[in-house]
Coordinates of C-alpha atoms in Angstrom, one line a residue:
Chain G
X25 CA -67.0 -30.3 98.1
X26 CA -68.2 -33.3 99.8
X27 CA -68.8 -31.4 103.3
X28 CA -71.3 -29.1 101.8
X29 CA -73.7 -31.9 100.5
X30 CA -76.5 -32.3 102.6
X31 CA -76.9 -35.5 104.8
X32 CA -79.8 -37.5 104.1
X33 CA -82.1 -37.3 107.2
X34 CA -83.8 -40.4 108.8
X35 CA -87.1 -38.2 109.2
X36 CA -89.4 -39.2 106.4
X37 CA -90.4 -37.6 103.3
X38 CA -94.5 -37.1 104.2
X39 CA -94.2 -33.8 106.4
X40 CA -92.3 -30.4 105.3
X41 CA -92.1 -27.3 106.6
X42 CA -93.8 -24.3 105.7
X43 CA -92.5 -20.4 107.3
X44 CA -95.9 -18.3 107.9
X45 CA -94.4 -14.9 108.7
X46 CA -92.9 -13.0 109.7
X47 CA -93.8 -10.9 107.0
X48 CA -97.4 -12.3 106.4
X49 CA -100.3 -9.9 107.0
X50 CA -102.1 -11.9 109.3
X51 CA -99.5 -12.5 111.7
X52 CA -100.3 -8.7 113.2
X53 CA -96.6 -7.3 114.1
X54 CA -93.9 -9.6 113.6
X55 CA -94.2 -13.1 114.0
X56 CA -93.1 -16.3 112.4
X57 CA -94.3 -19.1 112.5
X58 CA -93.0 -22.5 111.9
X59 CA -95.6 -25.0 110.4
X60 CA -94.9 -28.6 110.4
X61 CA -97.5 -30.1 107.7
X62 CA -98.4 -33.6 106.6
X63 CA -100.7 -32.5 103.2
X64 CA -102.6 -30.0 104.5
X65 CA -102.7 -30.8 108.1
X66 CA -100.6 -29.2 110.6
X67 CA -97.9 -31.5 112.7
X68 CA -96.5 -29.3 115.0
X69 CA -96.5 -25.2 115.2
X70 CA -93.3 -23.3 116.5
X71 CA -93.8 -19.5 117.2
X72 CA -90.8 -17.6 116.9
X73 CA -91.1 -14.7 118.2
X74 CA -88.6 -11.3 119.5
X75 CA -88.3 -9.8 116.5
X76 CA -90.1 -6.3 118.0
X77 CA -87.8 -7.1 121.3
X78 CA -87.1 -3.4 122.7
X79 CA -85.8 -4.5 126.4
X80 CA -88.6 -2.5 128.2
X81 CA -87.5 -3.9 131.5
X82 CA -83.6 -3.2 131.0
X83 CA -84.9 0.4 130.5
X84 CA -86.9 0.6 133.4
X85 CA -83.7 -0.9 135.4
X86 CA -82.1 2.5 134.1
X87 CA -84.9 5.5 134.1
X88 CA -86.8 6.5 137.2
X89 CA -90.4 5.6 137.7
X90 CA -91.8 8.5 135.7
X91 CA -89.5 8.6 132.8
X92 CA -90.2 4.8 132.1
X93 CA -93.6 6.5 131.5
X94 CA -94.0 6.9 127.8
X95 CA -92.8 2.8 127.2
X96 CA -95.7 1.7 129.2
X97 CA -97.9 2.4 126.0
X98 CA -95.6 1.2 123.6
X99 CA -95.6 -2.6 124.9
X100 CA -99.4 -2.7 123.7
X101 CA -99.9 0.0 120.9
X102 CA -104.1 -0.9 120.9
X103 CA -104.4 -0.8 124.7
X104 CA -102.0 1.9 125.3
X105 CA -104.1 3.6 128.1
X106 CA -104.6 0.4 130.2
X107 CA -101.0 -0.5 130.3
X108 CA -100.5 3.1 131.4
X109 CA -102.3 3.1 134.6
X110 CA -101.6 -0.2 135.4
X111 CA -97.7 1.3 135.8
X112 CA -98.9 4.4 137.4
X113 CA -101.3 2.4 139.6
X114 CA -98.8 -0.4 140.6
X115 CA -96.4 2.9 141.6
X116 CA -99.0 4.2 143.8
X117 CA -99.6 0.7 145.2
X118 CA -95.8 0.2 145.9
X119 CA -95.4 3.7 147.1
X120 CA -98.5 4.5 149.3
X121 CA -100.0 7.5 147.4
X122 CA -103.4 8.3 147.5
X123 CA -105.5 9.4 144.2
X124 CA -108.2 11.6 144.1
X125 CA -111.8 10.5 143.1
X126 CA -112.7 12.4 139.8
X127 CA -109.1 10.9 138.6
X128 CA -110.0 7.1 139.4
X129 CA -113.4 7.6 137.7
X130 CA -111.5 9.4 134.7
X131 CA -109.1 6.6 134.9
X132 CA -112.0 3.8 134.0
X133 CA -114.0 6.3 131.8
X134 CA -110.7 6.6 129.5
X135 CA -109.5 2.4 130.0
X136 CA -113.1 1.4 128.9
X137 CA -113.0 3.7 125.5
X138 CA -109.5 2.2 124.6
X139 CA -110.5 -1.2 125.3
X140 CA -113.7 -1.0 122.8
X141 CA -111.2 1.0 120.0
X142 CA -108.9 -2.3 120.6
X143 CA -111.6 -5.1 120.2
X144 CA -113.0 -3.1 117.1
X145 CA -109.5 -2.9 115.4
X146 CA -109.2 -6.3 116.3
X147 CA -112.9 -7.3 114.8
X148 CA -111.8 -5.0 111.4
X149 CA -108.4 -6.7 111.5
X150 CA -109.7 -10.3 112.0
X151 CA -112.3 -9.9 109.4
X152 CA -110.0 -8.7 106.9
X153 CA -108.0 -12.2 107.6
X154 CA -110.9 -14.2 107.3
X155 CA -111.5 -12.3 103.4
X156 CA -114.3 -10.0 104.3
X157 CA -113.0 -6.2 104.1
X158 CA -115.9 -4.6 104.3
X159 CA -116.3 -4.6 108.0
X160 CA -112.7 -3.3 108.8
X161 CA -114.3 0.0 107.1
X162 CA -117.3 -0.2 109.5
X163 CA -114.9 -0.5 112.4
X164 CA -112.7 1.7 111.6
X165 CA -115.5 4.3 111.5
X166 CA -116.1 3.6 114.9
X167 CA -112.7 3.1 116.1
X168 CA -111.6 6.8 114.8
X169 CA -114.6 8.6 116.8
X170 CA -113.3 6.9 120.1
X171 CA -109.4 7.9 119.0
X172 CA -110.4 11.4 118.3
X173 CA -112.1 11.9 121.6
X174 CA -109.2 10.2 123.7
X175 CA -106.8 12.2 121.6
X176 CA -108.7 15.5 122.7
X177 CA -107.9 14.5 126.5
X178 CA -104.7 13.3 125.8
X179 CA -102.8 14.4 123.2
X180 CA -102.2 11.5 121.5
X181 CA -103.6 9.1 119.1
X182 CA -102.0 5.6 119.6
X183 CA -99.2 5.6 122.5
X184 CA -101.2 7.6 125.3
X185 CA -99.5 8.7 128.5
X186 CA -101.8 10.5 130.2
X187 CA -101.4 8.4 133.7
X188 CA -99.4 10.2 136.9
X189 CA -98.8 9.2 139.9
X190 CA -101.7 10.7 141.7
X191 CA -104.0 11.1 139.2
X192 CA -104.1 12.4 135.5
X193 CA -102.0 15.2 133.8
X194 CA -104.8 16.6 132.3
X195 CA -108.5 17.3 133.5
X196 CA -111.4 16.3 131.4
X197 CA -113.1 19.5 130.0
X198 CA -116.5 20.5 130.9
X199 CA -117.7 19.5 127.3
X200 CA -116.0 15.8 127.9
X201 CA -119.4 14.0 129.1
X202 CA -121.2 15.3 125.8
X203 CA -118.7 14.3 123.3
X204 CA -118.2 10.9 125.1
X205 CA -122.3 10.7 124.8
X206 CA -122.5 11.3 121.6
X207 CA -119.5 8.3 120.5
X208 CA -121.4 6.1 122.8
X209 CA -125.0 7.0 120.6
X210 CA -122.7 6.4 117.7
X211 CA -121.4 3.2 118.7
X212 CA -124.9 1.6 120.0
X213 CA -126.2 2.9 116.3
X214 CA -123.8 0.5 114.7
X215 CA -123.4 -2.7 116.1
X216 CA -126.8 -3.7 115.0
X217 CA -125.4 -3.1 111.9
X218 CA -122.6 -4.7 112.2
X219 CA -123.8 -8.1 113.7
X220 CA -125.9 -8.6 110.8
X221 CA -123.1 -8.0 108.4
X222 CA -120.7 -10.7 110.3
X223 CA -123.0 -13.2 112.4
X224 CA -125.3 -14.0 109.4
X225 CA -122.4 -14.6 107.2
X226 CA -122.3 -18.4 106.6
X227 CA -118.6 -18.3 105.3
X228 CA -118.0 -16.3 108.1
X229 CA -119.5 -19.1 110.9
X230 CA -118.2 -22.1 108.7
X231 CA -114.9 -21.0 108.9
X232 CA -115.3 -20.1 112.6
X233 CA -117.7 -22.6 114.7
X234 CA -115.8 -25.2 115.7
X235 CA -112.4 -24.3 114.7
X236 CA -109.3 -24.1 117.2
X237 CA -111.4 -25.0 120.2
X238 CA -109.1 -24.5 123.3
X239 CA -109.4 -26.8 126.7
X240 CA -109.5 -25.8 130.3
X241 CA -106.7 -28.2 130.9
X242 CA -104.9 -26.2 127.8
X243 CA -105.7 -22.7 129.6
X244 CA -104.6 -24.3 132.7
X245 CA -101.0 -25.6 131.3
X246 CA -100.3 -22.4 129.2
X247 CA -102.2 -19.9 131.7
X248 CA -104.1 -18.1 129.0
X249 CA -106.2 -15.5 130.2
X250 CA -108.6 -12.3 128.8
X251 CA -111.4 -13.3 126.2
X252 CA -109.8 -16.6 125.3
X253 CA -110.6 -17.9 128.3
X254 CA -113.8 -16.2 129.0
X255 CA -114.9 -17.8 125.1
X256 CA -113.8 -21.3 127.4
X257 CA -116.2 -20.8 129.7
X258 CA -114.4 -19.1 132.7
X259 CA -115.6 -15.9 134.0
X260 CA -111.8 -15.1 135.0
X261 CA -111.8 -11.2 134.8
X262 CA -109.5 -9.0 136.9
X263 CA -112.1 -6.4 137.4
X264 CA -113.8 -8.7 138.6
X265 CA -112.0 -11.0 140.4
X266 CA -109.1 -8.6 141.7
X267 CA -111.5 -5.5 141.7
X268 CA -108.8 -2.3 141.4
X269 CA -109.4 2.0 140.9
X270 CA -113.0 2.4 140.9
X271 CA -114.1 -1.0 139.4
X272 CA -116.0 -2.1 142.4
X273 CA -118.7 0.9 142.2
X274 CA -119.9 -0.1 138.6
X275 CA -122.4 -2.4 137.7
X276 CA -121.2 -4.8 134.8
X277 CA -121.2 -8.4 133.5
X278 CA -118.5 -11.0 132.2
X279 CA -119.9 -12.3 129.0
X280 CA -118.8 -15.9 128.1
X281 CA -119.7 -19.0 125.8
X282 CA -119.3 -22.4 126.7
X283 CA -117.9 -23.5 123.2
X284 CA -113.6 -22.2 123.2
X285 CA -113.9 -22.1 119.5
X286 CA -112.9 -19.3 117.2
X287 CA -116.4 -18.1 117.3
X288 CA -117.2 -18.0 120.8
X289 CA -113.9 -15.6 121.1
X290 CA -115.4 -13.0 118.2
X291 CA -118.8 -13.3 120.2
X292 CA -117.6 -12.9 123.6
X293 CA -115.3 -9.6 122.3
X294 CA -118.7 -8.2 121.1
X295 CA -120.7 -9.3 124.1
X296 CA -117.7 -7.3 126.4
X297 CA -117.5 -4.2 124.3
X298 CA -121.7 -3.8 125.4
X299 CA -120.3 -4.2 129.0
X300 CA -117.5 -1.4 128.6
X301 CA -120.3 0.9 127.0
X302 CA -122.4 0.1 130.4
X303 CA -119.4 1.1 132.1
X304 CA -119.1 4.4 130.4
X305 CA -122.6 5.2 130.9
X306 CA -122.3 4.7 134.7
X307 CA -119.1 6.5 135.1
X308 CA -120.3 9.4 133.3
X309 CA -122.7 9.9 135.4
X310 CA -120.7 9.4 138.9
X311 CA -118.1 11.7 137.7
X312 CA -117.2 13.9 140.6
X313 CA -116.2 17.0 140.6
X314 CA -112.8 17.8 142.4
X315 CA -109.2 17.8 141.9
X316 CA -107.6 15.2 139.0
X317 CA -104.1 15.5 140.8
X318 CA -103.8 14.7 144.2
X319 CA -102.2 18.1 146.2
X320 CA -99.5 18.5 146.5
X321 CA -98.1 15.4 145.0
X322 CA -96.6 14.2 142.3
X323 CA -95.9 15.4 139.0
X324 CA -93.7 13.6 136.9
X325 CA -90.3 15.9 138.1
X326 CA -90.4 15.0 141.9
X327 CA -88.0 11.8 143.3
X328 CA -90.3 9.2 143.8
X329 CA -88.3 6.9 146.2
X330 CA -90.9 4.0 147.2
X331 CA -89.8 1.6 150.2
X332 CA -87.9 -1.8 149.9
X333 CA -90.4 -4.4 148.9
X334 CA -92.1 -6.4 145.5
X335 CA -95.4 -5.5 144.2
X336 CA -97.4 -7.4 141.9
X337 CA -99.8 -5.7 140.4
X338 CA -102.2 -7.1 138.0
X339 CA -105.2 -5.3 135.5
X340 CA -107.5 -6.9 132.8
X341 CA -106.2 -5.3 129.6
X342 CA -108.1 -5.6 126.6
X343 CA -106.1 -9.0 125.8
X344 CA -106.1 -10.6 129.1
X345 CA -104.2 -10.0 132.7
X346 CA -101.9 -7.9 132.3
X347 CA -99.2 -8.3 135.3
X348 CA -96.7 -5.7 136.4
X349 CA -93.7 -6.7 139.3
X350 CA -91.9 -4.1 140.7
X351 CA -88.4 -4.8 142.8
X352 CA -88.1 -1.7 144.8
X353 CA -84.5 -1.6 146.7
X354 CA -85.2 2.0 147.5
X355 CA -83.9 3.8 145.0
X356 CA -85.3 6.1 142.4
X357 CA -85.1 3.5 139.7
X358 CA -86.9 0.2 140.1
X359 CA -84.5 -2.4 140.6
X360 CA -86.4 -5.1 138.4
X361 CA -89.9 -4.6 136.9
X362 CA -90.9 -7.8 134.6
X363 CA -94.6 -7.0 132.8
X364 CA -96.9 -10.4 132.7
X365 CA -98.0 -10.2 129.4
X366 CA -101.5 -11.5 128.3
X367 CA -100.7 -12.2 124.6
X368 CA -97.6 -14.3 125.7
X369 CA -99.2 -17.1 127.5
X370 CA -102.4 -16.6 124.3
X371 CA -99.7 -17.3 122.0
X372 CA -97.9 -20.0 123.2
X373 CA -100.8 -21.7 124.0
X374 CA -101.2 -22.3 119.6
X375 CA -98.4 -24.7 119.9
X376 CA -100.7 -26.8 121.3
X377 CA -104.2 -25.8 119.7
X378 CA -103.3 -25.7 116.1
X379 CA -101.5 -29.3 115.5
X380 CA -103.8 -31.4 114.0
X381 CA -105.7 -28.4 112.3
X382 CA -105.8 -27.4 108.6
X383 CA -103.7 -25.1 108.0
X384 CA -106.4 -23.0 105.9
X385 CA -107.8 -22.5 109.2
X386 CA -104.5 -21.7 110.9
X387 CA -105.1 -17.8 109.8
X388 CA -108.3 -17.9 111.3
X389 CA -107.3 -19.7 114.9
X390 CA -104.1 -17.1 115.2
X391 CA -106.5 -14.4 114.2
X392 CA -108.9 -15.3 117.1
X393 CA -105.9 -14.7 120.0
X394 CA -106.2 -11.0 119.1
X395 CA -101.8 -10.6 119.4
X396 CA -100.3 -7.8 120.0
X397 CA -96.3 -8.2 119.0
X398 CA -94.7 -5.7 120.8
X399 CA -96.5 -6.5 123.9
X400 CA -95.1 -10.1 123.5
X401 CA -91.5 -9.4 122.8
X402 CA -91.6 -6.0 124.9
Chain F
X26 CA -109.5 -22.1 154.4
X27 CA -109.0 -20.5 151.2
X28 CA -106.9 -21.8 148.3
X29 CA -104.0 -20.0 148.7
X30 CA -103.7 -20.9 152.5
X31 CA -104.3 -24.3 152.0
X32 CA -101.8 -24.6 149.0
X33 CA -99.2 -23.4 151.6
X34 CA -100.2 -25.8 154.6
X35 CA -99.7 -28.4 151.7
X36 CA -96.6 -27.3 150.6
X37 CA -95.1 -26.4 154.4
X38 CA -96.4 -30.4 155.6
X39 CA -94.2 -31.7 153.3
X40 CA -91.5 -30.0 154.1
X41 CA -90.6 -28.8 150.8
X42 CA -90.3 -24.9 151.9
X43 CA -87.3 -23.5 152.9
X44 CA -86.1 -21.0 155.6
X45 CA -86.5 -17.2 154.4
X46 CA -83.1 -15.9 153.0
X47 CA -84.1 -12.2 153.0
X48 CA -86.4 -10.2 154.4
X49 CA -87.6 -8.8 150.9
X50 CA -91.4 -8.3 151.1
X51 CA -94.0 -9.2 148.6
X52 CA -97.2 -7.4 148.4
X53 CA -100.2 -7.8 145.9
X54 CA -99.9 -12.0 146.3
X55 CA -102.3 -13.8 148.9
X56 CA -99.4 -16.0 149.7
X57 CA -95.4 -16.2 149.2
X58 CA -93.3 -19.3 150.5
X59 CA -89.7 -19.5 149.8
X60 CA -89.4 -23.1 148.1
X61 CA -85.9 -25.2 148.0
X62 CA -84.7 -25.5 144.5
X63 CA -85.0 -29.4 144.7
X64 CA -89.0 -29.6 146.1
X65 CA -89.3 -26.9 142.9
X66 CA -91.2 -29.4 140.3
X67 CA -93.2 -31.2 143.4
X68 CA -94.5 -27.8 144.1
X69 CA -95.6 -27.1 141.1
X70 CA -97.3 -30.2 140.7
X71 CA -99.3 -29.4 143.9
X72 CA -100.1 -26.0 142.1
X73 CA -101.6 -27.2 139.2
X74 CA -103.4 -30.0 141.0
X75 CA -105.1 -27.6 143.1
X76 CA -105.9 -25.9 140.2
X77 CA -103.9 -22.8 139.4
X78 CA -102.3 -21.8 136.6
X79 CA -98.8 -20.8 136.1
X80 CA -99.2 -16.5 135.9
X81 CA -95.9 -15.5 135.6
X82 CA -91.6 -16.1 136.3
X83 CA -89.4 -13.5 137.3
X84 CA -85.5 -13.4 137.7
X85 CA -83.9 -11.0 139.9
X86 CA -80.5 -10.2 139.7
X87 CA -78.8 -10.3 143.6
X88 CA -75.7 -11.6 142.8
X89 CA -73.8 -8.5 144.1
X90 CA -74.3 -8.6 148.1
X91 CA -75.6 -12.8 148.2
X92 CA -74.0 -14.5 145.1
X93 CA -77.5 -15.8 144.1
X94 CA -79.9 -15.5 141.6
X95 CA -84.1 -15.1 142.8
X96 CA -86.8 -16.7 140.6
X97 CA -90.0 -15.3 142.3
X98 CA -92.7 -17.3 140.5
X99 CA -96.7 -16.6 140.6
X100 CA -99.6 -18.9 140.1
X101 CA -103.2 -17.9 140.3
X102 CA -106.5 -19.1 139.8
X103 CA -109.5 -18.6 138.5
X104 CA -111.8 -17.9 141.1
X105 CA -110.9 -16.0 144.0
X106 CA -108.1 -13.5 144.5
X107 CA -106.2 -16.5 144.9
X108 CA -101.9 -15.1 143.7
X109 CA -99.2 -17.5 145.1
X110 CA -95.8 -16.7 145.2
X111 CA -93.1 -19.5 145.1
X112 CA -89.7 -18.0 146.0
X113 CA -86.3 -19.8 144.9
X114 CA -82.8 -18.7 145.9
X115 CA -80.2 -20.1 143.2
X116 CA -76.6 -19.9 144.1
X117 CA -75.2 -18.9 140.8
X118 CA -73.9 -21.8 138.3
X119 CA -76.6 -24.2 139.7
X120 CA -79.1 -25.7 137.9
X121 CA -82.6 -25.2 138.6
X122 CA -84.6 -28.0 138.0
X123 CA -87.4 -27.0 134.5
X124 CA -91.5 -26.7 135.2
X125 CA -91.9 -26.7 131.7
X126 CA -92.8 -30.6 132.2
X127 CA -96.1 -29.2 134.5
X128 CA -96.9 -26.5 132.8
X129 CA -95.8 -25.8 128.8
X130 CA -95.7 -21.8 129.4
X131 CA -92.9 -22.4 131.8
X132 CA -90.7 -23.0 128.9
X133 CA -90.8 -20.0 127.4
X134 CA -90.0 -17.8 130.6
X135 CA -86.9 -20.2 131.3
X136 CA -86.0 -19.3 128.0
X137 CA -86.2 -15.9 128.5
X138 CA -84.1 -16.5 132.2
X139 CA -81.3 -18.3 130.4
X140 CA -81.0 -15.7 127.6
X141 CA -81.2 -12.6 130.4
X142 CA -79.8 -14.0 132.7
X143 CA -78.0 -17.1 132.3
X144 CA -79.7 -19.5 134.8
X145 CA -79.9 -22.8 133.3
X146 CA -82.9 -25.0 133.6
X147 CA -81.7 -28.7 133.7
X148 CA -84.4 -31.0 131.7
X149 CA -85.5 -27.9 129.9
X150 CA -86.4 -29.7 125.7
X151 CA -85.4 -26.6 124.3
X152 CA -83.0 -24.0 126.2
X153 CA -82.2 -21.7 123.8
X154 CA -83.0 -17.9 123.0
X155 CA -86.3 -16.5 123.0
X156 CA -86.4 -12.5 122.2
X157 CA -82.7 -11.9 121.5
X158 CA -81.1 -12.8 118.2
X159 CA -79.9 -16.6 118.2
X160 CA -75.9 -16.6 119.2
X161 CA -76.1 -13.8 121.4
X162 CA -73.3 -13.8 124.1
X163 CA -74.3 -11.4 126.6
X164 CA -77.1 -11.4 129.4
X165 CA -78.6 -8.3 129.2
X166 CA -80.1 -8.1 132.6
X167 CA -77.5 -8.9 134.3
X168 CA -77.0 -5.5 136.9
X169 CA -72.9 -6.1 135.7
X170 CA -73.8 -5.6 132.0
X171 CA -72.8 -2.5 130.8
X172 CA -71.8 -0.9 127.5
X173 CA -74.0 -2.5 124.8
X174 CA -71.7 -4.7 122.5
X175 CA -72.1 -3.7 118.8
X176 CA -75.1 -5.3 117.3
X177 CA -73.9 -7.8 114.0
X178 CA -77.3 -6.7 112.8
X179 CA -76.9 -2.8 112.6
X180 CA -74.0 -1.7 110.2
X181 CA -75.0 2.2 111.8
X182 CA -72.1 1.9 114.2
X183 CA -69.3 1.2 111.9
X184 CA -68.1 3.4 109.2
X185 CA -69.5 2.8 105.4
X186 CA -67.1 1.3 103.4
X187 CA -65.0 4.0 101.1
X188 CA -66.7 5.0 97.8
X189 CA -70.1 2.7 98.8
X190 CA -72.7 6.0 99.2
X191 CA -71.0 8.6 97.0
X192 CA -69.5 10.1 100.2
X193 CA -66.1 10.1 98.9
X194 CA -67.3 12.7 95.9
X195 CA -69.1 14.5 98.1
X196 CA -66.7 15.4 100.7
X197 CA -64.2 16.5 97.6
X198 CA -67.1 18.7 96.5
X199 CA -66.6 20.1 99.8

């Protein structure tokens, strides 16, 4: 049939298209991506993404505030925690309840563990990209002591839910300090270790320095945030910057480089997972005794009914700001909550990094944004 | 005066902010002006040249009691706690002029607008669906969207065809 034959195109012959995704291991979840190459260089990059799209903020339109609990954890499966609080803390924000001490303490003590178990999934992940398995085995070491002490406090492995509204469900046990001691000693045993397995590597710096450098004016257009933009340069972190719980009281430092390459992200993940430990040390020891729940309040079967208004609320996941907006019209279900997502903007920004690249190196550049799927598509 | 103050004395000396519709509040920004849909991309401009950086967009459905759509947008920076809010009121079936021209991330969240919500974006290079499977009909977030339509992707809802799975001998089998 004439109709079916295909119509020559005026485009010319010299670039193609290549499909990475979205079933190739490196692309972390479920993304595709559509290269544009001339040879071996890349023309223009299309992500396509939605294919782990779940419609986390139709369900919160349709479950009360504490039953859209357990999703909070699922839109980031390697930050879980974080994106936890930051719903039960925006909740509290919008609806003016107060949270005891020991709980806010716990609350950072727990965040800071589950942002170094993300960054050295991520290291063990990227690595194993790059061709170097080894150090996903050292990582992973590592990584399972932190899971298996969060998962004696919580319950869970992977999707935690431990947050409240007014504190945590469950109190840390008198033996908590000790066994988080003891996976810190582990940790700070191992990075050593570590550094001098990955940093001396030449492969490993050849195919990092210098590749898929990012520009303030590209951070600034695409708003990418989190280690991507520290490895840029800019001390942007929410903890910092928009100091929330019991931030303010801890003494910490936001690592960056000056150089927005691939390597300058892997450095300035290891630099912040030192700062995290420094964290833990401090809360540990300024861990008061006292309540975990605030009295009276909240557990998750009471009507929460928080007053007409929007509240943004914003946190510094392990990926970047994380954003929460709740609509409140009054009722027991939000009216609209939309969740700012770090690993969106980090993504899209690669439509504008990678063209021009090799494409050998685009595994290595999409590596480096550290993207979390399901926390993109939500 | 900080940033955010002075990004609003810019925007209100120009005129291009527009009487409050509602008296919705919004807490956790260090400023919110309601912007007219036409001084929209001028706005934005001003943003990015005092630089901030586009954070987030967010569609609210109030169609029911005003007939309008609210884009509540949020731009930030990266020194100070420095959150702006630009508030639009869209009657519905106008089209709101794109950002995606001042800042590329503002394409994808029209996209995901259009697709939820069916605002559309005039000037936008690419309107088309983000997150939902291409050719979907429905807006999702729409508060009048109900019972979720079959999806042409999941063969759970209908019945197998006859003799497909063996269920035909198995239900003689008793």
């Amino acid at each position: 049939m004439a109709a079916s034959t295909p119509t020559p195109t005026a485009e010319p012959l010299d670039t193609y298209t290549l499909n990475m995704g979205p079933q190739h291991p490196s692309t972390h979840g479920v993304l595709r991506l559509k290269l544009t190459l001339r040879g071996e260089r890349l023309v223009a990059v299309e992500p396509v993404i939605g294919y782990s799209h779940r419609a986390h903020e139709k369900m919160a339109e349709n479950r009360s505030y504490a039953q859209f609990l357990p999703n909070t954890s699922r839109q980031d499966y390697l930050s879980g925690m974080i994106y936890n609080f930051a719903w039960v803390e925006a909740v509290e924000k919008l609806a003016g309840i107060a949270v005891p001490e020991r709980a806010l303490v716990a609350r950072v003590i727990l965040a800071e563990f589950n942002r170094i178990s993300s960054h050295l999934l991520w290291i063990g992940a990227f690595l194993l990209d790059l061709g170097a398995a080894t150090p996903f085995l050292y990582t992973f070491d590592d990584r399972e002591a932190i899971v298996f002490l969060l998962e004696s406090v919580t319950g869970s492995r992977l999707t935690y839910c431990t947050g409240r509204f007014g504190g945590l469900a469950k109190d840390l046990d008198a033996d908590f300090p000790r066994r988080a001691r003891a996976v810190v000693v582990k940790l700070k045993a191992r990075w050593p270790e570590l550094v001098d397995l990955i940093e001396d590597n030449v492969i490993f710096l050849q195919r990092t320095r210098g590749v898929g450098v990012i520009t303030l004016e590209q951070c600034r257009t695409w708003g990418v945030t989190g280690p991507m933009l520290r490895a840029c340069g800019v001390p942007y972190d929410i903890r910092k910057v928009e100091p929330y719980g019991a931030y303010p009281r801890f003494r910490f430092d936001i690592p960056t480089r000056p150089e927005g390459d691939v390597f300058a992200r892997y450095m300035v993940r290891i630099l912040e997972m030192a700062q995290s430990v420094r964290i833990i040390e401090q809360a540990l020891e300024a861990l008061p005794e006292g309540p975990i729940l605030a009295e009276g309040s909240i557990g998750v079967k009471k009507r929460l009914k928080p007053p007409v208004g929007t509240q943004y609320y914003a946190v510094e996941s392990a990926r970047g700001a994380y954003g929460i907006l709740i609509v409140s019209e009054g009722g027991t279900e939000p009216y609209r909550a939309k969740f700012r997502t770090p690993s969106y903007a980090n993504l899209a920004v690669m439509q504008d990094v990678m063209p021009g690249t090799m494409v050998a190196d685009a595994v290595a550049i999409l590596g480096s944004t550290d993207i979390v799927l399901p926390e993109i598509d939500r | 005066m900080a940033a955010p103050a002075e990004l609003a004395a810019v925007l209100e000396s120009r005129g291009w902010t527009a009487a409050p519709p509602t008296a919705h509040p919004v807490s956790g920004v260090a400023e919110s002006r309601w912007v007219a849909p036409g001084h929209l991309v001028a706005a934005a401009e001003a943003a990015k040249e005092a630089g901030y950086f586009f954070e987030s967009m967010t569609c609210v459905d109030r169609l029911d009691p005003h007939g309008v759509f609210e884009l509540l947008y949020t731009f930030n920076r990266w020194d100070a706690p420095a959150r702006v809010a630009y508030r639009v009121w869209v009657p519905k079936d106008v089209a709101v002029p794109t950002l995606s021209g001042v800042y590329g991330i503002a394409a994808w969240n029209e996209r995901e607008a259009w697709e939820l919500f069916g605002v559309v974006f005039a000037g936008h290079p690419n309107l088309t669906w983000l997150l939902l499977p291409e050719g979907t009909e429905f807006r999702p977030l729409l508060k009048s969207f109900t019972a979720p339509p079959p999806s042409i992707y999941d063969d759970s809802l209908k019945p197998p065809p006859p003799g497909v799975d063996g269920r035909e001998h198995a239900d003689a089998d008793g």
